[in-house]
Structure formats: structure tokens, C-alpha cells
mmCIF file of C-alpha atoms in Angstrom:
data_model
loop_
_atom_site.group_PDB
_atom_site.id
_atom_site.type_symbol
_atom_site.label_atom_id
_atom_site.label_comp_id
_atom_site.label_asym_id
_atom_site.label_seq_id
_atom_site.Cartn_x
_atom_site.Cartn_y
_atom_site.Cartn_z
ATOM 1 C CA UNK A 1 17.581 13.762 36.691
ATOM 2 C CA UNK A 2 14.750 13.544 38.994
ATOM 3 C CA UNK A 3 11.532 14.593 37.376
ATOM 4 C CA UNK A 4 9.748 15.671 40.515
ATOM 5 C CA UNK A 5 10.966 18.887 40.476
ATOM 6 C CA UNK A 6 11.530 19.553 37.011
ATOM 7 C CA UNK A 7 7.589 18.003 35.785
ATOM 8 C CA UNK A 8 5.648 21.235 37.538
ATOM 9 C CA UNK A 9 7.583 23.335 36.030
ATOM 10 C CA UNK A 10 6.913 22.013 32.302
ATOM 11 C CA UNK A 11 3.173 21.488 33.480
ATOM 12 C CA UNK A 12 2.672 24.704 34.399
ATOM 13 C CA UNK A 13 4.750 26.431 31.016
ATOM 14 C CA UNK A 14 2.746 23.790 28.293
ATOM 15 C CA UNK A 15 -0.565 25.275 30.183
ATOM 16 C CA UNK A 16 0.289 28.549 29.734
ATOM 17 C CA UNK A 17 1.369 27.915 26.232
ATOM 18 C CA UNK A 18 -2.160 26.185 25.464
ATOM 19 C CA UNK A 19 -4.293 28.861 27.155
ATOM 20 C CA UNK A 20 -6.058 30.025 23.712
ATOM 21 C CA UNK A 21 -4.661 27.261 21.459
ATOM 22 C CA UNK A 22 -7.424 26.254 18.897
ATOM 23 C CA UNK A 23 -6.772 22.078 18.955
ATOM 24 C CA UNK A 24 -7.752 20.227 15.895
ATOM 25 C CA UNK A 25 -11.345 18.645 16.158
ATOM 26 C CA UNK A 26 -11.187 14.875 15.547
ATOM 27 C CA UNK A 27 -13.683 13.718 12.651
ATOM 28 C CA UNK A 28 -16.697 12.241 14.450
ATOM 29 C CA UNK A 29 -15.039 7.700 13.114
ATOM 30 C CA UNK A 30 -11.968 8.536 14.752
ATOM 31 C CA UNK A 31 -13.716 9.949 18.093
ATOM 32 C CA UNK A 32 -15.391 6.490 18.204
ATOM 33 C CA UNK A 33 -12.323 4.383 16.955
ATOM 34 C CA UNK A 34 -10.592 6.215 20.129
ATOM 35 C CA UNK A 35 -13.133 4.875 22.550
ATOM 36 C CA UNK A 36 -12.823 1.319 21.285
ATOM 37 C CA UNK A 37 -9.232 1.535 22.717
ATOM 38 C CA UNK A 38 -10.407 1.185 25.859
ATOM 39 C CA UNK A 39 -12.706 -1.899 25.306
ATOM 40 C CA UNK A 40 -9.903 -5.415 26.099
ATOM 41 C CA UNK A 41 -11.997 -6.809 23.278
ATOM 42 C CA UNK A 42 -11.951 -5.023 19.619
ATOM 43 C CA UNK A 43 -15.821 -4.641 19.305
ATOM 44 C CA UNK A 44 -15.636 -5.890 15.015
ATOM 45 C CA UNK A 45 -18.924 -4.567 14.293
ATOM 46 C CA UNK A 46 -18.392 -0.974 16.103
ATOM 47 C CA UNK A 47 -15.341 -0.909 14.207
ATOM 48 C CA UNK A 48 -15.665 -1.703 10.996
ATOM 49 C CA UNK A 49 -19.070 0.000 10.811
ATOM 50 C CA UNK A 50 -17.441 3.410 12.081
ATOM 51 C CA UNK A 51 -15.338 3.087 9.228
ATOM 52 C CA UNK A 52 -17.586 1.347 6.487
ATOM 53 C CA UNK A 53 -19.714 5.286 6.972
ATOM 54 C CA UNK A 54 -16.415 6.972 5.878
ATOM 55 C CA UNK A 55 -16.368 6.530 1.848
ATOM 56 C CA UNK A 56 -13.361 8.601 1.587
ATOM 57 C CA UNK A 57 -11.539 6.815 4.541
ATOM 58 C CA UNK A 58 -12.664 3.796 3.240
ATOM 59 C CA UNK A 59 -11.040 3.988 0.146
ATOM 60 C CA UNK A 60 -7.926 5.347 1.795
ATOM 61 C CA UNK A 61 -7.759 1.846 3.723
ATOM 62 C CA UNK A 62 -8.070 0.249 0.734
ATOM 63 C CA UNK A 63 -5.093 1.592 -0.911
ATOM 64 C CA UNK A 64 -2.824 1.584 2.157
ATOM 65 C CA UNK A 65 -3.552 -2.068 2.261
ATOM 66 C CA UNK A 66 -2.815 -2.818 -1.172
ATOM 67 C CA UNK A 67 0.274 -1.003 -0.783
ATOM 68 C CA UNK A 68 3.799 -2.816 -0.861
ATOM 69 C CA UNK A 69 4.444 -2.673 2.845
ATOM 70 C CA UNK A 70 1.723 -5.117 3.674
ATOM 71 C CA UNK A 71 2.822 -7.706 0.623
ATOM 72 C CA UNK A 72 -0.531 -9.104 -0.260
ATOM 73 C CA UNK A 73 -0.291 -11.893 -2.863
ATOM 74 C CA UNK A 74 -3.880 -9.728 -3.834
ATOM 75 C CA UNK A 75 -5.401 -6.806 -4.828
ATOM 76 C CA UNK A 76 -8.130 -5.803 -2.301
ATOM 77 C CA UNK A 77 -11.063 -4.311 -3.181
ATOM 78 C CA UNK A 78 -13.084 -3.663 -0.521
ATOM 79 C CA UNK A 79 -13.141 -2.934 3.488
ATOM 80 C CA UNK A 80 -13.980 -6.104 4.292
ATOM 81 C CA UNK A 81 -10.783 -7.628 2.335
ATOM 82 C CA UNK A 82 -8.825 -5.732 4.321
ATOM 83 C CA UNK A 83 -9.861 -6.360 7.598
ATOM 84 C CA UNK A 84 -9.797 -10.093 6.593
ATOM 85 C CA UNK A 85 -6.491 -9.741 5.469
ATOM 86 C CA UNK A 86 -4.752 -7.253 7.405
ATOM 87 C CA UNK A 87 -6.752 -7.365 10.385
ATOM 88 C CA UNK A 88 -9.148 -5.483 12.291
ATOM 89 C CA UNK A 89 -6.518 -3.926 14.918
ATOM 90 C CA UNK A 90 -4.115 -2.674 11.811
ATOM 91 C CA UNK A 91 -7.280 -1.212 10.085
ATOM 92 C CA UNK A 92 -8.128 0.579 13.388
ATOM 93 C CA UNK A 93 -4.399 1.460 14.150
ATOM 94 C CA UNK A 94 -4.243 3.051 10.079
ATOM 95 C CA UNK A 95 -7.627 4.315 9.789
ATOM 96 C CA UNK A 96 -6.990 6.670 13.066
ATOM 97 C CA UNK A 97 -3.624 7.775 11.458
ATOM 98 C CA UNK A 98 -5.405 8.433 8.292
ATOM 99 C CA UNK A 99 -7.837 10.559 10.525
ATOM 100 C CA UNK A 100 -5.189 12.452 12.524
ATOM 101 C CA UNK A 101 -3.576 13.745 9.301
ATOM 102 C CA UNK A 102 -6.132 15.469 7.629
ATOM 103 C CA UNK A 103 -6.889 17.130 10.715
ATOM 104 C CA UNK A 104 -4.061 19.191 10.543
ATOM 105 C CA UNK A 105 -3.717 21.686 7.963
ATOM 106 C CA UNK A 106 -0.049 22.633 6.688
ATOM 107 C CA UNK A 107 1.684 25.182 8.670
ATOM 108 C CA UNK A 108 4.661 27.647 7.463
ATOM 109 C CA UNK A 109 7.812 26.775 8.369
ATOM 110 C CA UNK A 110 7.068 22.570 8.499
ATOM 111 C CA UNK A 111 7.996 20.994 5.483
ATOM 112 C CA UNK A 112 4.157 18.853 5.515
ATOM 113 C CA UNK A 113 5.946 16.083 3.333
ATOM 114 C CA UNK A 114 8.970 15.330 5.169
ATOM 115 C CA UNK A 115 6.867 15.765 8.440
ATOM 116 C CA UNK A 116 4.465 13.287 7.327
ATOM 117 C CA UNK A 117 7.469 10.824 5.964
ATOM 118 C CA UNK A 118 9.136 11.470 9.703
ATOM 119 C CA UNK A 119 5.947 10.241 11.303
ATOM 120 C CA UNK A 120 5.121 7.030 9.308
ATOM 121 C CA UNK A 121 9.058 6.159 9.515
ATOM 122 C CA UNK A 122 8.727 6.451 13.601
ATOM 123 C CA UNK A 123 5.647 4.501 13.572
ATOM 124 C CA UNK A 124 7.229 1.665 11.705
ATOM 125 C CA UNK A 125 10.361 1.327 13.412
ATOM 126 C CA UNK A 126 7.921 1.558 16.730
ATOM 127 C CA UNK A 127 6.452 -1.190 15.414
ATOM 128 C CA UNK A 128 9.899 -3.111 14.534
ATOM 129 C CA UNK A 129 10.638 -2.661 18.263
ATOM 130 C CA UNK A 130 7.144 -3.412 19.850
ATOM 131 C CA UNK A 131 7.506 -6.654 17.899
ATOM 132 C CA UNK A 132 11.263 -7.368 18.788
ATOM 133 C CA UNK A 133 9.988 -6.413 22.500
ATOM 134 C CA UNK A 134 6.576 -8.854 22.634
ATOM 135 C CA UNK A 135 4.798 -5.357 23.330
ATOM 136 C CA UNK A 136 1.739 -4.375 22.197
ATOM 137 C CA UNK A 137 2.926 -3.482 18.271
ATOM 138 C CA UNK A 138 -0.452 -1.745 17.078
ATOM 139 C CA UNK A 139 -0.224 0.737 20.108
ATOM 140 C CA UNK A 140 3.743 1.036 19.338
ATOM 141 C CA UNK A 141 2.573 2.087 15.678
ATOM 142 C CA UNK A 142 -0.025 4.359 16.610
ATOM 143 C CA UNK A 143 1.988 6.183 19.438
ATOM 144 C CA UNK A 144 5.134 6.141 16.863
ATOM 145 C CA UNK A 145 2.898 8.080 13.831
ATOM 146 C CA UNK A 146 1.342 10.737 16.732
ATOM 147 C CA UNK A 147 4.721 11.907 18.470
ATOM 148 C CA UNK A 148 5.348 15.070 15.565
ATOM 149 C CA UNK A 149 2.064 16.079 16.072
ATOM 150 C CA UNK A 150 3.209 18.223 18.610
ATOM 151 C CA UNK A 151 4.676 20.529 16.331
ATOM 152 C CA UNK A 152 2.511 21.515 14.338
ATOM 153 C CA UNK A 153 0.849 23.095 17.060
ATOM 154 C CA UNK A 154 3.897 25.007 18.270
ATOM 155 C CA UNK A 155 3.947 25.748 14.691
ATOM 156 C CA UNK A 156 0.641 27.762 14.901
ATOM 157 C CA UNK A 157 0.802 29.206 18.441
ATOM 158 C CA UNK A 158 4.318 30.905 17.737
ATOM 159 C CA UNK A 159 5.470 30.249 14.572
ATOM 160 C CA UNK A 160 7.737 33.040 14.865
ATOM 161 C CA UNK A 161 9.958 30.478 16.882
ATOM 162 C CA UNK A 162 9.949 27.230 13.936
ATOM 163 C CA UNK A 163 12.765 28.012 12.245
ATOM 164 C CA UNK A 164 15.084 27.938 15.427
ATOM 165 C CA UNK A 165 13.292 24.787 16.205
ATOM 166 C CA UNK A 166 13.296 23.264 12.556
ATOM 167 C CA UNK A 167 17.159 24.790 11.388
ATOM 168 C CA UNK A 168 19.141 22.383 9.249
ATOM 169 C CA UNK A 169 20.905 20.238 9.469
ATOM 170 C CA UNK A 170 18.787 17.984 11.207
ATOM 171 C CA UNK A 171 20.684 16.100 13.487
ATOM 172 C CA UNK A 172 18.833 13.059 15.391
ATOM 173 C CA UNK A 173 17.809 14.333 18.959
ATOM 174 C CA UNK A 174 18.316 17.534 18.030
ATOM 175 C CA UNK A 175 14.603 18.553 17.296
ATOM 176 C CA UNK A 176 13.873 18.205 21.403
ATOM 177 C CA UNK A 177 16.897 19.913 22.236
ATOM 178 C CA UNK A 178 15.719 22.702 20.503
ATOM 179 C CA UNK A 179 12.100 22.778 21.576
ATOM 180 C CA UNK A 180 13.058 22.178 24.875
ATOM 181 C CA UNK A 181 15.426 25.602 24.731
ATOM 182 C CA UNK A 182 13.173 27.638 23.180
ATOM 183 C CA UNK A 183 9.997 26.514 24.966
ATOM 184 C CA UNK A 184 10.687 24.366 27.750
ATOM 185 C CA UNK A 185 9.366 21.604 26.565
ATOM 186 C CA UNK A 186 8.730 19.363 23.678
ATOM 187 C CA UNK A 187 6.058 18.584 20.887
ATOM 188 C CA UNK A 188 5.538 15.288 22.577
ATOM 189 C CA UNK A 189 4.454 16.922 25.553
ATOM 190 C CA UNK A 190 1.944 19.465 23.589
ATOM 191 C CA UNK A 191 1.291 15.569 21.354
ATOM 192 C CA UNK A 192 0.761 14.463 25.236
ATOM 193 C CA UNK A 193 -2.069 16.474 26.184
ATOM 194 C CA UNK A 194 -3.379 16.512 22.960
ATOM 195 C CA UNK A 195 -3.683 12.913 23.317
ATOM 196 C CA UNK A 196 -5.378 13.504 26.591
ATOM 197 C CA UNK A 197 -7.946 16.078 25.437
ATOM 198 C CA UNK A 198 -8.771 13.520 22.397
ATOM 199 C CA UNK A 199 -9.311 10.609 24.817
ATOM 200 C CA UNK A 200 -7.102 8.445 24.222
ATOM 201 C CA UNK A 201 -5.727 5.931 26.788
ATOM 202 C CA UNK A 202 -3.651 7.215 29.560
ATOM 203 C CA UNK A 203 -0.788 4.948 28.633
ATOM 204 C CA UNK A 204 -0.311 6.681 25.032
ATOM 205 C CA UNK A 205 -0.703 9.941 26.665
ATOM 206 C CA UNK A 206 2.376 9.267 29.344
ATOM 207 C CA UNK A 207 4.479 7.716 26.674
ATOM 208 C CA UNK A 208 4.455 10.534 24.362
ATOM 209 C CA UNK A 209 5.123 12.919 27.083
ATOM 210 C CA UNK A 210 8.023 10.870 28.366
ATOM 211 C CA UNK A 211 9.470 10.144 24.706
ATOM 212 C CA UNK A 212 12.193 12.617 24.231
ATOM 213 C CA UNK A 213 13.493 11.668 27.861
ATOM 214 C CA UNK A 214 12.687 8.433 28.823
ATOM 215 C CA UNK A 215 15.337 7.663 31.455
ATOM 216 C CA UNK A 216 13.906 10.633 33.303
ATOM 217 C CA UNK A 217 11.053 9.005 34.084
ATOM 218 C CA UNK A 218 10.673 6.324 36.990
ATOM 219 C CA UNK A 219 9.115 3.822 36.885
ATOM 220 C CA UNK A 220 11.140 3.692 33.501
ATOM 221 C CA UNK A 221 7.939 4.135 30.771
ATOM 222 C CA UNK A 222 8.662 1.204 27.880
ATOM 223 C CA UNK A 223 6.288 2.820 25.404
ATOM 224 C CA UNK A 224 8.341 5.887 26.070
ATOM 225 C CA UNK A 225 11.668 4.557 25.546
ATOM 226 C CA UNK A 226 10.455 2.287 22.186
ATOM 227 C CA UNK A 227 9.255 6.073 20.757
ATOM 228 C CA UNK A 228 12.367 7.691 22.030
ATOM 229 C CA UNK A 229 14.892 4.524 20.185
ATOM 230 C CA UNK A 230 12.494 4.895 16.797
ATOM 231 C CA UNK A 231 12.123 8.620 16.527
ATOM 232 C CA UNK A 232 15.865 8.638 16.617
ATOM 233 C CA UNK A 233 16.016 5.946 14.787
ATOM 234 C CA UNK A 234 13.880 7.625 11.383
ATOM 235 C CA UNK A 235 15.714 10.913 12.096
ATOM 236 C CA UNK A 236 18.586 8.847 11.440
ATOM 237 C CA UNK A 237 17.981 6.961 8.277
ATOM 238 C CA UNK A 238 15.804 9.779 6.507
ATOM 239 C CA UNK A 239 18.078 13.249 7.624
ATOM 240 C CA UNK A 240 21.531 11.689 8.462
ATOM 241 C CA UNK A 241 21.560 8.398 6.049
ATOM 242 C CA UNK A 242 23.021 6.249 8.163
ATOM 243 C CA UNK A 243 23.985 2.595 7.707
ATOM 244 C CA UNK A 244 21.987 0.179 9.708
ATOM 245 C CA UNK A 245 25.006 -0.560 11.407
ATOM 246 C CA UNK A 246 26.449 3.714 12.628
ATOM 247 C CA UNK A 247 22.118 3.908 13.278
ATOM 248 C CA UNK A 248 22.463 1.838 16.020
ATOM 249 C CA UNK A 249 26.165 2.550 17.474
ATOM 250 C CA UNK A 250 24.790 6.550 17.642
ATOM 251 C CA UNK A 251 21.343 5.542 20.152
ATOM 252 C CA UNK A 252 21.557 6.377 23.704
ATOM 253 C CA UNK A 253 23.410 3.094 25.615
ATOM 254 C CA UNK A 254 20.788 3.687 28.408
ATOM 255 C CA UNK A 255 17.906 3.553 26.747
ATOM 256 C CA UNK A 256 18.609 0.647 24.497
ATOM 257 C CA UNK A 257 19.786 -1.314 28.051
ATOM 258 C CA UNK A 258 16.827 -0.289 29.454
ATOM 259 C CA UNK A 259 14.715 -1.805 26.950
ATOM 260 C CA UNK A 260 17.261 -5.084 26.777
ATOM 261 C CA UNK A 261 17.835 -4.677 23.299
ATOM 262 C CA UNK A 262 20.685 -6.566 21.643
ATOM 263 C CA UNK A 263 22.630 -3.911 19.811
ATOM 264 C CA UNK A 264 24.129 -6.483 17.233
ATOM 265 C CA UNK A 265 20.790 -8.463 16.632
ATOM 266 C CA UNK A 266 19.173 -4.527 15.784
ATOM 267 C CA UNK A 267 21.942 -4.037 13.161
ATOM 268 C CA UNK A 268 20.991 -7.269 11.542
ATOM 269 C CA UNK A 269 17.774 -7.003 11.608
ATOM 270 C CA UNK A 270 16.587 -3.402 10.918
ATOM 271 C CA UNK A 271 13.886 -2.609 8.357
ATOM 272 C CA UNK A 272 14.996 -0.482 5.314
ATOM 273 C CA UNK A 273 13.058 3.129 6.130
ATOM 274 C CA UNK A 274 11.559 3.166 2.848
ATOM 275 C CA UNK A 275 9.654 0.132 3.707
ATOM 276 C CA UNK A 276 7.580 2.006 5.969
ATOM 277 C CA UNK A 277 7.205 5.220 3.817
ATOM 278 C CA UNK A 278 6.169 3.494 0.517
ATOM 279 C CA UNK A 279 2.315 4.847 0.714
ATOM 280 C CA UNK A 280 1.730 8.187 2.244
ATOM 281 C CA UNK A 281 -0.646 7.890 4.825
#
């Protein structure tokens, strides 16, 4: 479908649907982890002393990183430790996740557990297919964890309208379908302009508005198609329990061509979802 006459249409029904929305107000570290994005050099000090001011996020760091996912032969005790083991771009990457969630409160009608599971699982397998790709895999990560976001904002402008969106079961894709029916759009578009309002690159922004329907988009968006194959992808493992091999047979053909994926190399090789759900952000 070509977007150019369906995209004015969505712009002009997700800024009608804002008009009046009360956005969550990013803590003052994340606001200036943000801006480093922009930098083509991670500025260490600016980085780790945003976060070093942040006792609480801090210590959240520290237990992320000593948690299994990461597989440190050591307990770390300190900030430092873990940017010397984990790295100063995964610190960032986790530290702006850990930011984004307490942002948002719980809303009725979003189960904040399983939402919160949902997101880290997308972020991994983001990750998975960032690194498969020889993309950028903290950006995959941090793009993966914000595309729900969306939702929880549709959640508190018309909550009347969640439980259409959120009715069980949960099939994979099914989510967007929904929000697309009932609104005209979807969470990653709200996530979208969220992103934009919270300045955060351009490229983030487009991919999480182009997520649910990559192939609609020309010049085809990468970003946009990794969030689309991993948001299925968690759906998939944590709602429908599929093997590793039905998970991939059920993802879109175009979108995994698009991205020159290997179909049998992805059954082979894909993570077990608990792996990236083992520590609550």
C-alpha cells in the first residue's frame, strides 16, 4: 500500500488524539542520556556522571548487570564495574529503559507485568536481530523495549476502548490490528511522537512509527522491520508458546526477505525468551 495517501490521514487522527494528552515527563539523567545519542562519540564522563547522581538508578544498574542475562564470572558492586564490564553503551541503552519505566504509572486495563515482560522480550530479540543483521544492536534494544509504550497512553486518553484493544487471546499481530480499528493507528505511532517530543533521534522516532507496517514504508525502514520481526517474535513465545521452529514459519515472508534473514539459521539460533526476561527492568 502506498503510504502517501494513507500517512496524512493517521497524522492528522494521532494529533487530534494527543490534543490534551498529559505525556510523561522524563527524569532530568535520562533527558541528558537522550542528548548523548546524538553525539558519534559516547561522551564517558557525561555519561556515567549523569548516572553516578542517580543513587536509586545506580543501584538498579547494578543489579541488572549482575543479573543472569549478562553471565558475569563476578559480582559487581559498583557503577564503575559495570561500565567496565558491560560497557558504557549497554549502561546507557539500560539505564534509559530503567528511566522510561518508572515514568509511567500502571493503567487499568494493562496487565503492568506482562506489559513490562512484552517489552524487555522485544528488546532482546531486537537485539538478537540487530546483531544477526551487523546493525546498530544498542539502538535495536532500546527501540525494541520503547515500542508498548504507546499504549499506555491510549490506555489513559480512552481507556474506555483497552479492553477491545487488549481482548484475549493474544494472538501475535493482533494487538495493531486492533489499535489500528479502533483508533486508526497504533501505539507505535503515539510511542513515535512520544519519541519525538522526548528528543530522541529521528531514526528511533521513524522506526517505531513504521514498526507494525514496515513494508508500507519506502525506502523500506530496517529498524522498522527488526521491531516489527521481534515484537512478533515475543508475542509469540510469551502469549502463543511457540517452538523456535512454528515462531519463525508464522513471521511475515516479506519482511523477513526484506531484512535477508535466513529462516532456517533463525530457527537454530533463537534465544530462549526467558533469557531476556530474567531481571525485570
Amino acid at each position: 500500500m502506498n503510504t502517501s495517501t494513507t500517512a496524512p490521514a493517521t497524522s492528522t487522527l494521532l494529533a487530534d488524539f494527543l490534543d490534551g494528552v498529559q505525556l510523561p515527563t522524563m527524569p532530568d539523567v535520562a533527558r541528558e542520556l537522550i542528548a548523548t545519542l546524538h553525539d558519534d562519540d559516547i561522551p564517558f564522563e557525561k555519561v556515567r556522571n549523569a548516572i553516578a547522581r542517580d543513587p536509586a538508578l545506580t543501584a538498579k544498574l547494578i543489579r541488572l548487570a549482575n543479573s543472569a542475562r549478562f553471565g558475569l564470572k563476578r559480582q559487581l558492586s559498583s557503577l564503575d564495574d559495570g561500565i567496565t564490564m558491560v560497557g558504557l553503551n549497554q549502561e546507557r541503552t539500560l539505564a534509559m529503559a530503567a528511566c522510561m519505566s518508572s515514568s509511567f504509572a500502571a493503567v487499568p486495563g494493562v496487565d503492568s507485568q506482562a506489559f513490562w515482560k512484552e517489552s524487555m522480550a522485544t528488546a532482546g530479540y531486537a537485539q538478537w536481530l540487530a546483531r544477526t543483521l551487523g546493525t546498530n544492536v544498542q539502538q535495536s534494544w532500546l527501540t525494541g523495549f520503547m515500542v508498548r509504550l504507546g499504549e499506555l497512553i491510549i490506555a489513559q486518553k480512552v481507556p474506555e476502548r483497552i479492553a477491545e484493544i487488549e481482548r484475549l487471546p493474544h494472538f501475535a499481530g493482533g494487538r495493531w490490528e486492533r489499535e489500528h480499528s479502533v483508533l486508526g493507528f497504533t501505539e507505535g505511532a503515539v510511542t513515535a511522537e512520544l519519541a519525538r517530543r522526548w528528543n530522541f533521534p529521528e531514526a528511533i522516532a521513524h522506526a517505531l512509527e513504521t514498526a507494525s507496517d514496515p513494508m508500507r514504508c519506502e525506502p523500506f525502514c530496517r529498524l522498522g522491520g527488526i521491531l516489527h520481526i521481534a515484537t512478533l517474535l515475543a508475542e509469540l513465545e510469551l502469549d502463543e508458546h511457540k517452538s523456535a521452529a512454528d515462531a519463525i514459519d508464522a513471521l511475515p515472508r516479506d519482511v523477513v526477505a526484506a531484512l535477508q534473514l535466513d529462516p532456517e539459521w533463525l530457527t537454530a539460533h533463537m534465544p530462549d525468551v526467558e533469557s531476556f526476561i530474567d531481571t525485570p527492568i
